[in-house]
Coordinates of C-alpha atoms in Angstrom, one line a residue:
X546 CA 71.8 71.8 -4.4
X547 CA 73.5 70.2 -1.3
X548 CA 75.0 72.6 2.0
X549 CA 78.4 70.8 1.4
X550 CA 78.1 71.6 -2.5
X551 CA 76.8 75.0 -1.4
X552 CA 79.7 75.3 1.4
X553 CA 82.3 74.4 -1.2
X554 CA 81.3 76.8 -3.7
X555 CA 81.1 79.0 -1.3
X556 CA 84.7 78.9 -0.4
X557 CA 86.4 78.0 -3.8
X558 CA 87.2 81.3 -4.6
X559 CA 89.1 81.7 -1.2
X560 CA 92.9 82.1 -0.2
X561 CA 93.8 80.3 2.1
X562 CA 94.9 81.6 5.1
X563 CA 97.9 80.1 6.6
X564 CA 97.0 80.6 10.2
X565 CA 94.7 78.4 10.5
X566 CA 97.5 75.9 10.7
X567 CA 99.0 76.9 13.5
X568 CA 95.8 78.0 14.8
X569 CA 94.7 74.5 14.6
X570 CA 98.2 73.3 16.7
X571 CA 97.2 76.3 19.4
X572 CA 93.5 74.8 19.8
X573 CA 94.3 71.2 19.8
X574 CA 96.3 72.1 23.1
X575 CA 94.2 74.2 24.4
X576 CA 90.4 73.6 23.1
X577 CA 88.1 75.9 25.0
X578 CA 89.2 79.4 26.9
X579 CA 89.8 81.5 23.7
X580 CA 89.0 85.0 22.6
X581 CA 90.1 86.1 19.6
X582 CA 92.5 89.0 21.2
X583 CA 93.7 86.1 23.5
X584 CA 94.4 83.7 20.5
X585 CA 95.9 86.1 18.1
X586 CA 98.6 87.7 20.9
X587 CA 99.0 83.6 21.6
X588 CA 99.8 83.5 17.6
X589 CA 101.9 86.6 17.9
X590 CA 103.8 84.7 20.6
X591 CA 104.5 82.2 18.2
X592 CA 106.0 84.1 16.2
X593 CA 103.2 83.5 13.5
X594 CA 101.4 87.2 13.6
X595 CA 103.4 90.3 12.9
X596 CA 102.4 94.0 13.5
X597 CA 100.6 94.9 10.5
X598 CA 99.7 98.1 10.8
X599 CA 101.4 101.5 11.9
X600 CA 98.3 102.3 13.2
X601 CA 97.1 100.6 16.2
X602 CA 93.6 100.9 15.2
X603 CA 94.4 99.7 12.0
X604 CA 96.7 97.1 13.3
X605 CA 93.6 95.4 15.6
X606 CA 91.5 95.6 12.7
X607 CA 93.7 93.7 10.6
X608 CA 94.6 90.6 13.5
X609 CA 91.1 90.8 14.2
X610 CA 90.1 90.5 10.5
X611 CA 93.2 88.1 9.8
X612 CA 92.1 85.3 13.3
X613 CA 88.1 85.4 12.1
X614 CA 88.9 84.8 8.7
X615 CA 91.4 81.8 9.5
X616 CA 88.9 80.6 12.6
X617 CA 86.1 80.0 9.3
X618 CA 88.1 78.6 7.4
X619 CA 89.4 76.0 9.7
X620 CA 85.9 75.2 10.8
X621 CA 84.5 74.3 7.2
X622 CA 87.9 72.5 7.1
X623 CA 87.6 70.6 10.1
X624 CA 84.1 69.7 9.8
X625 CA 81.8 67.5 10.1
X626 CA 84.7 65.7 12.1
X627 CA 84.9 68.5 14.7
X628 CA 82.9 71.1 15.5
X629 CA 84.7 75.1 15.9
X630 CA 82.6 77.1 17.5
X631 CA 83.6 80.9 16.2
X632 CA 82.2 83.4 18.7
X633 CA 84.9 86.5 19.2
X634 CA 84.7 85.9 22.9
X635 CA 84.2 82.1 23.3
X636 CA 86.0 80.0 20.6
X637 CA 86.4 76.2 21.2
X638 CA 87.0 73.4 19.1
X639 CA 84.7 70.1 20.2
X640 CA 84.4 66.8 18.7
X641 CA 81.6 66.5 16.6
X642 CA 79.7 64.2 19.6
X643 CA 79.7 67.2 21.4
X644 CA 77.4 69.7 19.0
X645 CA 75.5 67.1 17.4
X646 CA 73.2 69.7 16.3
X647 CA 75.7 72.4 15.0
X648 CA 75.7 73.3 11.5
X649 CA 77.8 75.7 9.2
X650 CA 75.8 79.0 8.5
X651 CA 75.8 80.0 5.2
X652 CA 73.7 83.1 6.2
X653 CA 75.8 84.5 9.0
X654 CA 76.7 87.9 8.3
X655 CA 79.4 87.9 10.8
X656 CA 80.9 84.6 8.2
X657 CA 80.3 86.7 4.9
X658 CA 82.1 90.0 6.4
X659 CA 85.2 87.9 7.5
X660 CA 85.5 85.7 4.8
X661 CA 85.0 88.1 1.7
X662 CA 89.2 89.0 1.9
X663 CA 88.5 92.7 0.1
X664 CA 87.0 94.1 3.5
X665 CA 90.6 93.6 4.5
X666 CA 91.0 96.8 3.3
X667 CA 93.6 95.9 1.1
X668 CA 94.3 95.2 -2.3
X669 CA 95.0 91.7 -3.8
X670 CA 98.5 92.0 -4.1
X671 CA 99.2 93.1 -0.5
X672 CA 96.9 90.5 1.2
X673 CA 99.0 87.6 -1.0
X674 CA 102.2 89.3 0.0
X675 CA 100.7 88.9 3.5
X676 CA 99.7 85.1 3.2
X677 CA 103.0 84.5 1.4
X678 CA 104.6 85.8 4.2
X679 CA 102.6 84.0 6.9
X680 CA 103.0 80.7 5.0
X681 CA 106.4 81.5 5.1
X682 CA 106.7 82.0 8.5
X683 CA 105.3 78.4 9.0
X684 CA 107.2 76.4 6.7
X685 CA 110.0 77.7 8.9
X686 CA 108.3 76.2 12.2
X687 CA 107.7 72.9 11.0
X688 CA 111.2 72.4 9.0
X689 CA 110.6 73.6 5.5
X690 CA 113.4 73.4 3.2
X691 CA 113.9 74.4 -0.3
X692 CA 116.3 71.6 -0.6
X693 CA 113.5 69.0 -1.4
X694 CA 113.7 67.8 -4.9
X695 CA 109.7 69.6 -5.3
X696 CA 108.2 70.4 -8.5
X697 CA 104.9 70.6 -9.9
X698 CA 105.0 66.8 -11.4
X699 CA 106.3 65.6 -8.0
X700 CA 104.1 67.3 -5.6
X701 CA 100.7 66.4 -7.4
X702 CA 102.5 62.4 -7.5
X703 CA 102.5 63.1 -3.8
X704 CA 98.9 63.9 -3.6
X705 CA 97.9 61.3 -6.3
X706 CA 96.4 64.0 -8.4
X707 CA 96.3 63.7 -12.4
X708 CA 98.6 67.0 -13.8
X709 CA 95.1 68.6 -15.3
X710 CA 94.0 68.6 -11.1
X711 CA 91.7 72.1 -10.6
X712 CA 92.7 75.0 -7.9
X713 CA 90.1 73.6 -5.9
X714 CA 90.5 70.0 -5.9
X715 CA 94.4 70.7 -5.1
X716 CA 93.4 73.1 -1.8
X717 CA 90.7 69.6 -1.2
X718 CA 93.1 67.3 -1.0
X719 CA 95.9 69.1 0.4
X720 CA 93.5 70.1 3.5
X721 CA 92.2 66.6 4.3
X722 CA 96.0 65.2 3.8
X723 CA 97.5 68.1 6.0
X724 CA 94.7 67.2 8.6
X725 CA 95.7 63.4 8.5
X726 CA 99.1 63.8 8.9
X727 CA 99.3 67.1 11.5
X728 CA 101.7 65.9 14.1
X729 CA 99.3 66.9 16.6
X730 CA 97.2 64.0 15.2
X731 CA 97.6 61.1 17.2
X732 CA 98.4 59.3 14.0
X733 CA 100.3 62.3 12.6
X734 CA 103.7 62.5 11.4
X735 CA 106.0 65.8 11.5
X736 CA 108.5 64.8 8.0
X737 CA 105.1 63.5 6.0
X738 CA 103.8 66.7 7.4
X739 CA 106.7 68.6 6.3
X740 CA 107.1 66.9 3.0
X741 CA 102.9 67.9 2.4
X742 CA 104.0 71.8 3.1
X743 CA 106.3 71.7 0.7
X744 CA 104.6 70.4 -2.0
X745 CA 101.4 72.5 -0.9
X746 CA 104.0 75.6 -1.5
X747 CA 105.0 74.6 -5.0
X748 CA 101.3 73.7 -6.0
X749 CA 99.8 76.8 -4.1
X750 CA 101.5 79.2 -6.2
X751 CA 99.6 77.8 -10.2

């Protein structure tokens, strides 16, 4: 099995962390100079990171976990077009040519820990509720609306996928289209991205 196939197999069972999209916007505007806690603080200021626990210690742990989880998911999403350096005290987004010798380390114990949702110290229902809350916040931020006539058939048509498309195929297509049309990209389009968000909002629940 090739590294790319192993990478796909590793990530296919993960729930997508919606923080990776506002995080991408932040990193595109300022590609370097970030630490986990400063990135979390910035996302909090933007309204994407609420208080996660009444206990300050648990709140800090959960914030760090969600940031690291999103960073690793974003690293996988951007690779190999760009390289996202994931280090707690030195987070940096780089063009691929500046990191030609970098590759995703599937044996990294930190990656293994932060990409396993059971380490978040919450049951699956709570994690899904939290991610749905994050996604709702992000949809509002990009102008999402429930007024669109978006159902599964229309969403799959927009993604150019057949009715029998698997969740893995849907998620791959969503990430590819989201990266292509993200408003922060040179050729991105905010309205197209907004409609894609609505399609993904329908398909991600299936």
